[in-house]
PDB file of C-alpha atoms in Angstrom:
ATOM      1  CA  UNK A  44     -48.375 -81.422 -30.771  1.00 46.00           C
ATOM      2  CA  UNK A  45     -49.524 -84.910 -30.587  1.00 47.00           C
ATOM      3  CA  UNK A  46     -51.837 -85.530 -33.523  1.00 47.00           C
ATOM      4  CA  UNK A  47     -53.575 -88.161 -31.519  1.00 47.00           C
ATOM      5  CA  UNK A  48     -54.722 -85.501 -29.013  1.00 46.00           C
ATOM      6  CA  UNK A  49     -55.747 -83.136 -31.656  1.00 45.00           C
ATOM      7  CA  UNK A  50     -57.740 -85.573 -33.557  1.00 45.00           C
ATOM      8  CA  UNK A  51     -61.286 -84.749 -33.681  1.00 47.00           C
ATOM      9  CA  UNK A  52     -63.701 -87.256 -31.896  1.00 48.00           C
ATOM     10  CA  UNK A  53     -65.414 -88.893 -34.819  1.00 48.00           C
ATOM     11  CA  UNK A  54     -67.193 -91.368 -32.492  1.00 50.00           C
ATOM     12  CA  UNK A  55     -70.849 -90.939 -33.552  1.00 47.00           C
ATOM     13  CA  UNK A  56     -71.934 -92.186 -30.074  1.00 46.00           C
ATOM     14  CA  UNK A  57     -70.200 -89.291 -28.340  1.00 48.00           C
ATOM     15  CA  UNK A  58     -71.585 -86.184 -30.031  1.00 48.00           C
ATOM     16  CA  UNK A  59     -74.335 -85.299 -32.308  1.00 49.00           C
ATOM     17  CA  UNK A  60     -76.386 -88.220 -30.879  1.00 49.00           C
ATOM     18  CA  UNK A  61     -79.660 -86.827 -29.807  1.00 48.00           C
ATOM     19  CA  UNK A  62     -80.407 -89.904 -27.828  1.00 47.00           C
ATOM     20  CA  UNK A  63     -77.329 -89.582 -25.622  1.00 46.00           C
ATOM     21  CA  UNK A  64     -77.618 -87.467 -22.488  1.00 48.00           C
ATOM     22  CA  UNK A  65     -75.309 -86.746 -19.663  1.00 47.00           C
ATOM     23  CA  UNK A  66     -75.689 -88.555 -16.349  1.00 48.00           C
ATOM     24  CA  UNK A  67     -78.519 -90.787 -17.449  1.00 48.00           C
ATOM     25  CA  UNK A  68     -77.780 -93.137 -14.461  1.00 48.00           C
ATOM     26  CA  UNK A  69     -80.751 -92.778 -12.256  1.00 47.00           C
ATOM     27  CA  UNK A  70     -78.813 -94.077  -9.239  1.00 45.00           C
ATOM     28  CA  UNK A  71     -76.068 -91.424  -9.441  1.00 45.00           C
ATOM     29  CA  UNK A  72     -77.906 -88.293  -8.307  1.00 49.00           C
ATOM     30  CA  UNK A  73     -81.202 -86.858  -7.640  1.00 48.00           C
ATOM     31  CA  UNK A  74     -84.494 -88.668  -6.945  1.00 49.00           C
ATOM     32  CA  UNK A  75     -83.990 -92.374  -8.053  1.00 47.00           C
ATOM     33  CA  UNK A  76     -87.667 -92.219  -9.251  1.00 48.00           C
ATOM     34  CA  UNK A  77     -87.091 -89.055 -11.374  1.00 48.00           C
ATOM     35  CA  UNK A  78     -85.877 -90.042 -14.762  1.00 49.00           C
ATOM     36  CA  UNK A  79     -85.622 -88.324 -18.107  1.00 46.00           C
ATOM     37  CA  UNK A  80     -88.619 -88.963 -20.262  1.00 46.00           C
ATOM     38  CA  UNK A  81     -87.443 -90.645 -23.554  1.00 43.00           C
ATOM     39  CA  UNK A  82     -90.589 -89.564 -25.206  1.00 42.00           C
ATOM     40  CA  UNK A  83     -89.903 -85.803 -24.697  1.00 41.00           C
ATOM     41  CA  UNK A  84     -86.612 -85.786 -26.796  1.00 42.00           C
ATOM     42  CA  UNK A  85     -84.356 -85.230 -23.750  1.00 43.00           C
ATOM     43  CA  UNK A  86     -85.550 -81.667 -23.015  1.00 41.00           C
ATOM     44  CA  UNK A  87     -86.200 -82.135 -19.435  1.00 42.00           C
ATOM     45  CA  UNK A  88     -89.427 -84.071 -19.165  1.00 42.00           C
ATOM     46  CA  UNK A  89     -89.869 -86.559 -16.481  1.00 41.00           C
ATOM     47  CA  UNK A  90     -92.331 -88.630 -14.571  1.00 41.00           C
ATOM     48  CA  UNK A  91     -92.764 -87.990 -10.798  1.00 43.00           C
ATOM     49  CA  UNK A  92     -94.157 -91.168  -9.542  1.00 42.00           C
ATOM     50  CA  UNK A  93     -94.052 -90.021  -6.051  1.00 43.00           C
ATOM     51  CA  UNK A  94     -96.374 -86.980  -6.220  1.00 42.00           C
ATOM     52  CA  UNK A  95     -98.995 -87.803  -8.971  1.00 45.00           C
ATOM     53  CA  UNK A  96    -102.361 -88.876  -7.379  1.00 49.00           C
ATOM     54  CA  UNK A  97    -105.557 -88.981  -9.289  1.00 55.00           C
ATOM     55  CA  UNK A  98    -108.342 -86.928  -7.509  1.00 61.00           C
ATOM     56  CA  UNK A  99    -111.366 -89.035  -6.231  1.00 71.00           C
ATOM     57  CA  UNK A 100    -114.415 -88.783  -8.436  1.00 83.00           C
ATOM     58  CA  UNK A 101    -117.753 -87.539  -7.060  1.00 85.00           C
ATOM     59  CA  UNK A 102    -120.202 -90.330  -6.482  1.00 92.00           C
ATOM     60  CA  UNK A 103    -122.853 -91.018  -9.082  1.00 92.00           C
ATOM     61  CA  UNK A 104    -126.511 -90.940  -8.376  1.00 91.00           C
ATOM     62  CA  UNK A 105    -126.665 -94.596  -7.112  1.00 93.00           C
ATOM     63  CA  UNK A 106    -123.583 -94.251  -5.012  1.00 94.00           C
ATOM     64  CA  UNK A 107    -125.098 -91.129  -3.447  1.00 95.00           C
ATOM     65  CA  UNK A 108    -128.148 -93.211  -2.344  1.00 96.00           C
ATOM     66  CA  UNK A 109    -125.913 -95.790  -0.682  1.00 95.00           C
ATOM     67  CA  UNK A 110    -123.592 -93.147   0.967  1.00 95.00           C
ATOM     68  CA  UNK A 111    -126.493 -91.182   2.267  1.00 95.00           C
ATOM     69  CA  UNK A 112    -127.038 -93.941   4.823  1.00 96.00           C
ATOM     70  CA  UNK A 113    -123.344 -93.690   6.070  1.00 95.00           C
ATOM     71  CA  UNK A 114    -122.640 -90.352   7.802  1.00 93.00           C
ATOM     72  CA  UNK A 115    -118.872 -90.898   7.943  1.00 93.00           C
ATOM     73  CA  UNK A 116    -118.859 -90.920   4.131  1.00 93.00           C
ATOM     74  CA  UNK A 117    -120.489 -87.612   3.829  1.00 94.00           C
ATOM     75  CA  UNK A 118    -117.137 -85.996   2.825  1.00 92.00           C
ATOM     76  CA  UNK A 119    -117.519 -87.828  -0.520  1.00 93.00           C
ATOM     77  CA  UNK A 120    -120.972 -86.526  -0.878  1.00 94.00           C
ATOM     78  CA  UNK A 121    -119.621 -83.014  -0.348  1.00 93.00           C
ATOM     79  CA  UNK A 122    -118.065 -83.385  -3.876  1.00 92.00           C
ATOM     80  CA  UNK A 123    -121.270 -83.765  -5.638  1.00 95.00           C
ATOM     81  CA  UNK A 124    -122.148 -81.122  -8.098  1.00 94.00           C
ATOM     82  CA  UNK A 125    -125.384 -79.145  -7.627  1.00 94.00           C
ATOM     83  CA  UNK A 126    -126.945 -80.563 -10.819  1.00 95.00           C
ATOM     84  CA  UNK A 127    -126.224 -84.127  -9.709  1.00 95.00           C
ATOM     85  CA  UNK A 128    -127.681 -83.492  -6.271  1.00 96.00           C
ATOM     86  CA  UNK A 129    -130.872 -81.991  -7.726  1.00 96.00           C
ATOM     87  CA  UNK A 130    -131.127 -84.987 -10.106  1.00 96.00           C
ATOM     88  CA  UNK A 131    -130.713 -87.316  -7.195  1.00 97.00           C
ATOM     89  CA  UNK A 132    -133.529 -85.795  -5.200  1.00 97.00           C
ATOM     90  CA  UNK A 133    -135.878 -85.699  -8.241  1.00 97.00           C
ATOM     91  CA  UNK A 134    -135.159 -89.374  -8.900  1.00 96.00           C
ATOM     92  CA  UNK A 135    -135.717 -90.220  -5.248  1.00 96.00           C
ATOM     93  CA  UNK A 136    -139.004 -88.301  -5.166  1.00 96.00           C
ATOM     94  CA  UNK A 137    -140.001 -89.889  -8.484  1.00 96.00           C
ATOM     95  CA  UNK A 138    -139.429 -93.476  -7.300  1.00 95.00           C
ATOM     96  CA  UNK A 139    -141.346 -92.697  -4.052  1.00 94.00           C
ATOM     97  CA  UNK A 140    -144.305 -91.257  -6.014  1.00 94.00           C
ATOM     98  CA  UNK A 141    -144.341 -94.157  -8.386  1.00 94.00           C
ATOM     99  CA  UNK A 142    -144.352 -96.613  -5.546  1.00 91.00           C
ATOM    100  CA  UNK A 143    -147.311 -94.782  -3.997  1.00 89.00           C
ATOM    101  CA  UNK A 144    -149.094 -94.625  -7.251  1.00 89.00           C
ATOM    102  CA  UNK A 145    -148.696 -98.317  -7.924  1.00 88.00           C
ATOM    103  CA  UNK A 146    -149.796 -99.055  -4.398  1.00 84.00           C
ATOM    104  CA  UNK A 147    -153.046 -97.165  -4.971  1.00 83.00           C
ATOM    105  CA  UNK A 148    -153.634 -98.755  -8.352  1.00 81.00           C
ATOM    106  CA  UNK A 149    -153.117-102.287  -6.894  1.00 79.00           C
ATOM    107  CA  UNK A 150    -156.051-101.606  -4.591  1.00 71.00           C
ATOM    108  CA  UNK A 151    -158.234-101.727  -7.714  1.00 71.00           C
ATOM    109  CA  UNK A 152    -156.724-104.921  -8.864  1.00 66.00           C
ATOM    110  CA  UNK A 153    -158.627-108.114  -8.925  1.00 63.00           C
ATOM    111  CA  UNK A 154    -158.644-110.038  -5.662  1.00 59.00           C
ATOM    112  CA  UNK A 155    -158.077-113.684  -4.950  1.00 58.00           C
ATOM    113  CA  UNK A 156    -161.372-114.571  -6.455  1.00 59.00           C
ATOM    114  CA  UNK A 157    -160.533-112.703  -9.703  1.00 57.00           C
ATOM    115  CA  UNK A 158    -163.002-109.958  -9.050  1.00 65.00           C
ATOM    116  CA  UNK A 159    -162.412-106.140  -8.845  1.00 66.00           C
ATOM    117  CA  UNK A 160    -164.138-103.969  -6.310  1.00 67.00           C
ATOM    118  CA  UNK A 161    -166.804-102.761  -9.021  1.00 70.00           C
ATOM    119  CA  UNK A 162    -167.939-106.429  -9.396  1.00 71.00           C
ATOM    120  CA  UNK A 163    -169.241-106.172  -5.840  1.00 74.00           C
ATOM    121  CA  UNK A 164    -171.383-103.219  -6.567  1.00 79.00           C
ATOM    122  CA  UNK A 165    -175.111-103.911  -6.761  1.00 83.00           C
ATOM    123  CA  UNK A 166    -177.299-102.948  -9.788  1.00 85.00           C
ATOM    124  CA  UNK A 167    -178.710 -99.631  -8.725  1.00 87.00           C
ATOM    125  CA  UNK A 168    -179.688 -96.289 -10.215  1.00 88.00           C
ATOM    126  CA  UNK A 169    -180.221 -92.801  -8.860  1.00 89.00           C
ATOM    127  CA  UNK A 170    -182.601 -90.844 -10.989  1.00 85.00           C
ATOM    128  CA  UNK A 171    -185.569 -88.409 -10.497  1.00 82.00           C
ATOM    129  CA  UNK A 172    -184.216 -87.623  -7.042  1.00 84.00           C
ATOM    130  CA  UNK A 173    -184.428 -91.116  -5.581  1.00 89.00           C
ATOM    131  CA  UNK A 174    -182.589 -94.475  -5.283  1.00 90.00           C
ATOM    132  CA  UNK A 175    -183.644 -97.526  -7.241  1.00 90.00           C
ATOM    133  CA  UNK A 176    -182.084-100.917  -6.233  1.00 90.00           C
ATOM    134  CA  UNK A 177    -183.306-104.453  -6.954  1.00 86.00           C
ATOM    135  CA  UNK A 178    -182.455-105.812  -3.537  1.00 88.00           C
ATOM    136  CA  UNK A 179    -180.845-104.551  -0.398  1.00 91.00           C
ATOM    137  CA  UNK A 180    -177.092-104.481  -0.476  1.00 90.00           C
ATOM    138  CA  UNK A 181    -174.798-105.040   2.575  1.00 90.00           C
ATOM    139  CA  UNK A 182    -171.040-104.858   2.801  1.00 85.00           C
ATOM    140  CA  UNK A 183    -169.252-105.451   6.158  1.00 85.00           C
ATOM    141  CA  UNK A 184    -165.529-105.913   5.925  1.00 79.00           C
ATOM    142  CA  UNK A 185    -162.312-104.319   7.257  1.00 73.00           C
ATOM    143  CA  UNK A 186    -163.980-101.769   9.436  1.00 80.00           C
ATOM    144  CA  UNK A 187    -166.239-100.465   6.708  1.00 85.00           C
ATOM    145  CA  UNK A 188    -170.075-100.945   6.609  1.00 90.00           C
ATOM    146  CA  UNK A 189    -172.323-100.151   3.658  1.00 90.00           C
ATOM    147  CA  UNK A 190    -176.004-100.568   3.524  1.00 92.00           C
ATOM    148  CA  UNK A 191    -178.192 -99.612   0.587  1.00 92.00           C
ATOM    149  CA  UNK A 192    -182.049-100.014   0.485  1.00 93.00           C
ATOM    150  CA  UNK A 193    -184.926 -98.219  -1.250  1.00 91.00           C
ATOM    151  CA  UNK A 194    -187.552 -99.496   1.358  1.00 91.00           C
ATOM    152  CA  UNK A 195    -187.074 -96.464   3.575  1.00 91.00           C
ATOM    153  CA  UNK A 196    -186.566 -92.847   2.949  1.00 91.00           C
ATOM    154  CA  UNK A 197    -183.125 -92.664   4.685  1.00 92.00           C
ATOM    155  CA  UNK A 198    -181.147 -92.862   7.904  1.00 92.00           C
ATOM    156  CA  UNK A 199    -180.648 -90.447  10.783  1.00 90.00           C
ATOM    157  CA  UNK A 200    -177.505 -89.326  12.612  1.00 89.00           C
ATOM    158  CA  UNK A 201    -178.527 -91.520  15.431  1.00 90.00           C
ATOM    159  CA  UNK A 202    -178.709 -94.563  13.273  1.00 90.00           C
ATOM    160  CA  UNK A 203    -175.195 -93.911  11.936  1.00 90.00           C
ATOM    161  CA  UNK A 204    -173.809 -93.228  15.549  1.00 89.00           C
ATOM    162  CA  UNK A 205    -175.313 -96.484  16.765  1.00 89.00           C
ATOM    163  CA  UNK A 206    -173.576 -98.563  14.113  1.00 89.00           C
ATOM    164  CA  UNK A 207    -170.281 -96.566  14.484  1.00 87.00           C
ATOM    165  CA  UNK A 208    -170.147 -97.442  18.159  1.00 87.00           C
ATOM    166  CA  UNK A 209    -169.642-101.087  17.052  1.00 87.00           C
ATOM    167  CA  UNK A 210    -166.246-100.264  15.937  1.00 83.00           C
ATOM    168  CA  UNK A 211    -166.735 -99.187  12.286  1.00 85.00           C
ATOM    169  CA  UNK A 212    -164.563 -96.277  10.915  1.00 83.00           C
ATOM    170  CA  UNK A 213    -166.296 -95.884   7.645  1.00 87.00           C
ATOM    171  CA  UNK A 214    -170.097 -96.034   7.103  1.00 91.00           C
ATOM    172  CA  UNK A 215    -172.391 -95.475   4.172  1.00 91.00           C
ATOM    173  CA  UNK A 216    -176.099 -95.727   4.747  1.00 93.00           C
ATOM    174  CA  UNK A 217    -178.476 -94.983   1.772  1.00 93.00           C
ATOM    175  CA  UNK A 218    -182.196 -94.941   1.676  1.00 93.00           C
ATOM    176  CA  UNK A 219    -184.607 -94.042  -1.026  1.00 92.00           C
ATOM    177  CA  UNK A 220    -184.205 -90.325  -0.626  1.00 92.00           C
ATOM    178  CA  UNK A 221    -180.867 -89.621   0.899  1.00 93.00           C
ATOM    179  CA  UNK A 222    -177.430 -91.010   1.811  1.00 92.00           C
ATOM    180  CA  UNK A 223    -175.528 -90.561   5.087  1.00 93.00           C
ATOM    181  CA  UNK A 224    -171.731 -90.888   5.263  1.00 92.00           C
ATOM    182  CA  UNK A 225    -169.572 -91.389   8.373  1.00 89.00           C
ATOM    183  CA  UNK A 226    -165.839 -91.261   7.728  1.00 84.00           C
ATOM    184  CA  UNK A 227    -162.908 -90.603  10.210  1.00 74.00           C
ATOM    185  CA  UNK A 228    -165.338 -89.242  12.846  1.00 78.00           C
ATOM    186  CA  UNK A 229    -167.040 -86.843  10.419  1.00 86.00           C
ATOM    187  CA  UNK A 230    -170.806 -87.157   9.430  1.00 90.00           C
ATOM    188  CA  UNK A 231    -172.298 -85.820   6.227  1.00 90.00           C
ATOM    189  CA  UNK A 232    -175.711 -86.313   4.649  1.00 91.00           C
ATOM    190  CA  UNK A 233    -176.942 -85.671   1.014  1.00 90.00           C
ATOM    191  CA  UNK A 234    -180.446 -85.636  -0.457  1.00 90.00           C
ATOM    192  CA  UNK A 235    -180.661 -87.220  -3.866  1.00 87.00           C
ATOM    193  CA  UNK A 236    -183.112 -84.559  -5.032  1.00 86.00           C
ATOM    194  CA  UNK A 237    -180.298 -82.071  -4.962  1.00 84.00           C
ATOM    195  CA  UNK A 238    -178.722 -83.803  -7.862  1.00 78.00           C
ATOM    196  CA  UNK A 239    -179.179 -82.212 -11.272  1.00 66.00           C
ATOM    197  CA  UNK A 240    -181.914 -83.839 -13.259  1.00 64.00           C
ATOM    198  CA  UNK A 241    -179.376 -84.433 -16.076  1.00 67.00           C
ATOM    199  CA  UNK A 242    -177.286 -86.669 -13.804  1.00 69.00           C
ATOM    200  CA  UNK A 243    -178.092 -90.393 -13.422  1.00 74.00           C
ATOM    201  CA  UNK A 244    -175.888 -92.484 -11.232  1.00 82.00           C
ATOM    202  CA  UNK A 245    -175.670 -96.198 -11.768  1.00 84.00           C
ATOM    203  CA  UNK A 246    -173.294 -99.199 -11.709  1.00 83.00           C
ATOM    204  CA  UNK A 247    -172.698 -98.818 -15.477  1.00 85.00           C
ATOM    205  CA  UNK A 248    -171.888 -95.024 -15.036  1.00 86.00           C
ATOM    206  CA  UNK A 249    -169.369 -95.847 -12.391  1.00 83.00           C
ATOM    207  CA  UNK A 250    -167.598 -98.557 -14.266  1.00 83.00           C
ATOM    208  CA  UNK A 251    -167.672 -97.048 -17.833  1.00 85.00           C
ATOM    209  CA  UNK A 252    -167.343 -93.343 -17.010  1.00 86.00           C
ATOM    210  CA  UNK A 253    -166.352 -92.536 -13.484  1.00 85.00           C
ATOM    211  CA  UNK A 254    -163.514 -94.945 -13.089  1.00 83.00           C
ATOM    212  CA  UNK A 255    -161.533 -94.013 -16.344  1.00 87.00           C
ATOM    213  CA  UNK A 256    -161.976 -90.380 -15.467  1.00 90.00           C
ATOM    214  CA  UNK A 257    -160.925 -90.857 -11.899  1.00 87.00           C
ATOM    215  CA  UNK A 258    -157.815 -92.750 -12.971  1.00 87.00           C
ATOM    216  CA  UNK A 259    -156.704 -89.866 -15.282  1.00 91.00           C
ATOM    217  CA  UNK A 260    -157.406 -87.440 -12.508  1.00 92.00           C
ATOM    218  CA  UNK A 261    -155.374 -89.517  -9.943  1.00 91.00           C
ATOM    219  CA  UNK A 262    -152.385 -89.708 -12.501  1.00 90.00           C
ATOM    220  CA  UNK A 263    -152.398 -85.860 -12.830  1.00 94.00           C
ATOM    221  CA  UNK A 264    -152.767 -85.502  -9.100  1.00 93.00           C
ATOM    222  CA  UNK A 265    -149.621 -87.685  -8.609  1.00 93.00           C
ATOM    223  CA  UNK A 266    -147.733 -85.664 -11.130  1.00 94.00           C
ATOM    224  CA  UNK A 267    -148.437 -82.401  -9.228  1.00 95.00           C
ATOM    225  CA  UNK A 268    -147.681 -84.287  -6.004  1.00 94.00           C
ATOM    226  CA  UNK A 269    -144.303 -85.270  -7.396  1.00 96.00           C
ATOM    227  CA  UNK A 270    -143.366 -81.735  -8.212  1.00 96.00           C
ATOM    228  CA  UNK A 271    -144.497 -80.504  -4.861  1.00 96.00           C
ATOM    229  CA  UNK A 272    -142.513 -83.256  -3.160  1.00 95.00           C
ATOM    230  CA  UNK A 273    -139.335 -82.035  -4.713  1.00 97.00           C
ATOM    231  CA  UNK A 274    -139.844 -78.532  -3.739  1.00 97.00           C
ATOM    232  CA  UNK A 275    -140.885 -79.557  -0.200  1.00 96.00           C
ATOM    233  CA  UNK A 276    -137.760 -81.645   0.166  1.00 97.00           C
ATOM    234  CA  UNK A 277    -135.395 -78.835  -0.709  1.00 97.00           C
ATOM    235  CA  UNK A 278    -137.389 -76.428   1.527  1.00 97.00           C
ATOM    236  CA  UNK A 279    -137.009 -78.807   4.491  1.00 96.00           C
ATOM    237  CA  UNK A 280    -133.373 -79.174   3.618  1.00 96.00           C
ATOM    238  CA  UNK A 281    -132.942 -75.333   3.805  1.00 97.00           C
ATOM    239  CA  UNK A 282    -134.447 -75.375   7.261  1.00 96.00           C
ATOM    240  CA  UNK A 283    -132.163 -78.111   8.217  1.00 97.00           C
ATOM    241  CA  UNK A 284    -129.276 -76.165   6.858  1.00 96.00           C
ATOM    242  CA  UNK A 285    -129.740 -73.631   9.657  1.00 97.00           C
ATOM    243  CA  UNK A 286    -129.335 -76.447  12.309  1.00 96.00           C
ATOM    244  CA  UNK A 287    -126.234 -77.668  10.325  1.00 96.00           C
ATOM    245  CA  UNK A 288    -124.715 -74.185  10.591  1.00 96.00           C
ATOM    246  CA  UNK A 289    -125.167 -74.280  14.368  1.00 96.00           C
ATOM    247  CA  UNK A 290    -123.406 -77.711  14.572  1.00 96.00           C
ATOM    248  CA  UNK A 291    -120.634 -76.380  12.334  1.00 95.00           C
ATOM    249  CA  UNK A 292    -120.012 -73.404  14.599  1.00 94.00           C
ATOM    250  CA  UNK A 293    -120.124 -75.468  17.793  1.00 94.00           C
ATOM    251  CA  UNK A 294    -117.581 -77.937  16.281  1.00 94.00           C
ATOM    252  CA  UNK A 295    -115.425 -75.214  14.872  1.00 92.00           C
ATOM    253  CA  UNK A 296    -115.393 -77.037  11.407  1.00 92.00           C
ATOM    254  CA  UNK A 297    -115.823 -73.863   9.274  1.00 92.00           C
ATOM    255  CA  UNK A 298    -117.344 -75.935   6.353  1.00 94.00           C
ATOM    256  CA  UNK A 299    -118.722 -74.032   3.359  1.00 94.00           C
ATOM    257  CA  UNK A 300    -122.507 -73.486   3.191  1.00 94.00           C
ATOM    258  CA  UNK A 301    -122.596 -75.635   0.094  1.00 94.00           C
ATOM    259  CA  UNK A 302    -121.205 -78.581   1.987  1.00 95.00           C
ATOM    260  CA  UNK A 303    -123.615 -78.012   4.876  1.00 96.00           C
ATOM    261  CA  UNK A 304    -126.578 -77.896   2.507  1.00 97.00           C
ATOM    262  CA  UNK A 305    -125.451 -81.226   0.963  1.00 96.00           C
ATOM    263  CA  UNK A 306    -125.235 -82.622   4.477  1.00 96.00           C
ATOM    264  CA  UNK A 307    -128.807 -81.480   5.066  1.00 97.00           C
ATOM    265  CA  UNK A 308    -130.039 -82.878   1.848  1.00 97.00           C
ATOM    266  CA  UNK A 309    -128.521 -86.421   2.192  1.00 97.00           C
ATOM    267  CA  UNK A 310    -129.382 -86.565   5.922  1.00 96.00           C
ATOM    268  CA  UNK A 311    -133.163 -86.583   4.994  1.00 96.00           C
ATOM    269  CA  UNK A 312    -132.878 -89.683   2.768  1.00 96.00           C
ATOM    270  CA  UNK A 313    -133.084 -92.309   5.587  1.00 95.00           C
ATOM    271  CA  UNK A 314    -136.370 -91.113   7.054  1.00 95.00           C
ATOM    272  CA  UNK A 315    -137.776 -90.302   3.618  1.00 95.00           C
ATOM    273  CA  UNK A 316    -137.322 -93.793   2.509  1.00 94.00           C
ATOM    274  CA  UNK A 317    -138.658 -95.298   5.817  1.00 93.00           C
ATOM    275  CA  UNK A 318    -141.826 -93.101   5.673  1.00 91.00           C
ATOM    276  CA  UNK A 319    -142.459 -94.061   2.060  1.00 90.00           C
ATOM    277  CA  UNK A 320    -142.119 -97.770   2.709  1.00 89.00           C
ATOM    278  CA  UNK A 321    -144.295 -97.672   5.747  1.00 88.00           C
ATOM    279  CA  UNK A 322    -146.995 -95.893   3.829  1.00 84.00           C
ATOM    280  CA  UNK A 323    -147.226 -98.567   1.150  1.00 81.00           C
ATOM    281  CA  UNK A 324    -146.731-101.853   3.168  1.00 80.00           C
ATOM    282  CA  UNK A 325    -150.163-103.441   3.523  1.00 71.00           C
ATOM    283  CA  UNK A 326    -149.795-104.892   6.940  1.00 72.00           C
ATOM    284  CA  UNK A 327    -148.251-101.973   8.609  1.00 71.00           C
ATOM    285  CA  UNK A 328    -150.758 -99.670  10.344  1.00 70.00           C
ATOM    286  CA  UNK A 329    -148.554 -97.082  11.879  1.00 75.00           C
ATOM    287  CA  UNK A 330    -146.337 -94.318  10.659  1.00 79.00           C
ATOM    288  CA  UNK A 331    -143.157 -92.561  11.987  1.00 85.00           C
ATOM    289  CA  UNK A 332    -143.844 -89.796  14.355  1.00 88.00           C
ATOM    290  CA  UNK A 333    -142.797 -86.346  12.789  1.00 90.00           C
ATOM    291  CA  UNK A 334    -140.719 -85.399  15.778  1.00 93.00           C
ATOM    292  CA  UNK A 335    -138.896 -88.703  15.629  1.00 93.00           C
ATOM    293  CA  UNK A 336    -138.100 -88.085  11.951  1.00 93.00           C
ATOM    294  CA  UNK A 337    -136.800 -84.696  12.764  1.00 95.00           C
ATOM    295  CA  UNK A 338    -134.629 -85.981  15.608  1.00 96.00           C
ATOM    296  CA  UNK A 339    -133.182 -88.837  13.681  1.00 95.00           C
ATOM    297  CA  UNK A 340    -132.292 -86.411  10.733  1.00 96.00           C
ATOM    298  CA  UNK A 341    -130.691 -83.962  13.000  1.00 96.00           C
ATOM    299  CA  UNK A 342    -128.676 -86.750  14.631  1.00 95.00           C
ATOM    300  CA  UNK A 343    -127.468 -87.904  11.234  1.00 93.00           C
ATOM    301  CA  UNK A 344    -126.406 -84.308  10.303  1.00 95.00           C
ATOM    302  CA  UNK A 345    -124.470 -83.886  13.648  1.00 95.00           C
ATOM    303  CA  UNK A 346    -122.703 -87.159  13.261  1.00 95.00           C
ATOM    304  CA  UNK A 347    -121.792 -86.435   9.588  1.00 95.00           C
ATOM    305  CA  UNK A 348    -120.439 -82.878  10.468  1.00 95.00           C
ATOM    306  CA  UNK A 349    -118.381 -84.270  13.236  1.00 94.00           C
ATOM    307  CA  UNK A 350    -116.653 -86.667  10.910  1.00 92.00           C
ATOM    308  CA  UNK A 351    -115.516 -83.910   8.552  1.00 91.00           C
ATOM    309  CA  UNK A 352    -112.021 -82.671   9.049  1.00 81.00           C
ATOM    310  CA  UNK A 353    -111.752 -78.886   9.853  1.00 67.00           C
ATOM    311  CA  UNK A 354    -111.857 -76.669   6.733  1.00 61.00           C
ATOM    312  CA  UNK A 355    -112.265 -79.683   4.562  1.00 45.00           C
ATOM    313  CA  UNK A 356    -115.535 -78.925   2.810  1.00 42.00           C
ATOM    314  CA  UNK A 357    -114.888 -78.154  -0.828  1.00 45.00           C
ATOM    315  CA  UNK A 358    -118.318 -78.706  -2.331  1.00 44.00           C
ATOM    316  CA  UNK A 359    -118.834 -76.867  -5.508  1.00 44.00           C
ATOM    317  CA  UNK A 360    -121.594 -74.422  -5.483  1.00 44.00           C
ATOM    318  CA  UNK A 361    -122.074 -74.523  -9.289  1.00 40.00           C
TER     319      UNK A 361
END
C-alpha cells in the first residue's frame, strides 16, 4: 500500500481544531443570514436577524396623557398595566385639584393696589347681640353689593328684593340687630342676638382667627375632594365601559374587557382637562354642558374602538 495514502493527516488545521467547522460558507446553503455563532463554541448557536423584533413598550404616564388625545393610538394605551393606569388617573386628578386650589388661593392674593380683601373690611364688632361700626360701609363691585350700618335695626325682604332687581347676584345688608343675605336667588336673615354671648365678631377676629382656620379647612376639603375625584373618575369610566362593550359588539372587534376599560378611562381625559381649565380661567363665565361632555367622550370611545384590529386587545388585567 502506498505509504503516502496511509499517512495520518497531521495537519493541525484539519482535525482537532475546535474553531474549524464544516460548511462555514454562509453563501453555500441555508439562510444567508443564518450563520454559526462564534461565541457559542460551534454547537449550533446562531443569530436570526430576520425574525427577532423587540416588543413595543407600554407608554409611560406622560406619554399616556398625550396619546389619550389621539384615538387611533389607543392600541398603545391598551398595553398599559393596571397600576400605571391608576397612577395616571391619580396624577391627573391631583394636578386638576392643585390647579383649582391655587386658583382659589389666588382670589385672596393682593390686588393691583397691594391690598388683600380683608384690608377693605371696615372696623366693626358684633357683641351683646348688636352691630357696632364707626361709619357706614358700602361695597359695590362685580355684581355684589354690601351695606353695613348701625343706624337702623335691619333690612326687610322687600329692601333686598328691590336692590336685587338692579342686577345684583349677591347682597349683604346688615343693620344694628340683624343681617340679610341674598345669594344665587336664595334669601336668608339672621338676628345677632342669636349669637352666643361668648362670640364676638370683629375685623381682627376675621383676620387673625377665622382666615387661618378657614385656610386649613379648605386644604383638608380639597384633600377629600381629590380622593373623591379619583373614585368618581373610575366610577364614570365603569359606566362608559358598558357603552364601549356595545360598540365592541356592533363592530365585531371582540376586544378584552380590560382593553375596553382602558379605552373608557383615556376617553374621559379630554373633557376632564377642558372642564378643569374652564373652571379656573378668570375671564371664562361658561362651562361645558354635561350632555356635550358625555357625547364627546362616547364619540372618542367609538372612534378608538373602530381603529382597533379585530381580536387585537391584549391589555393586561394585572
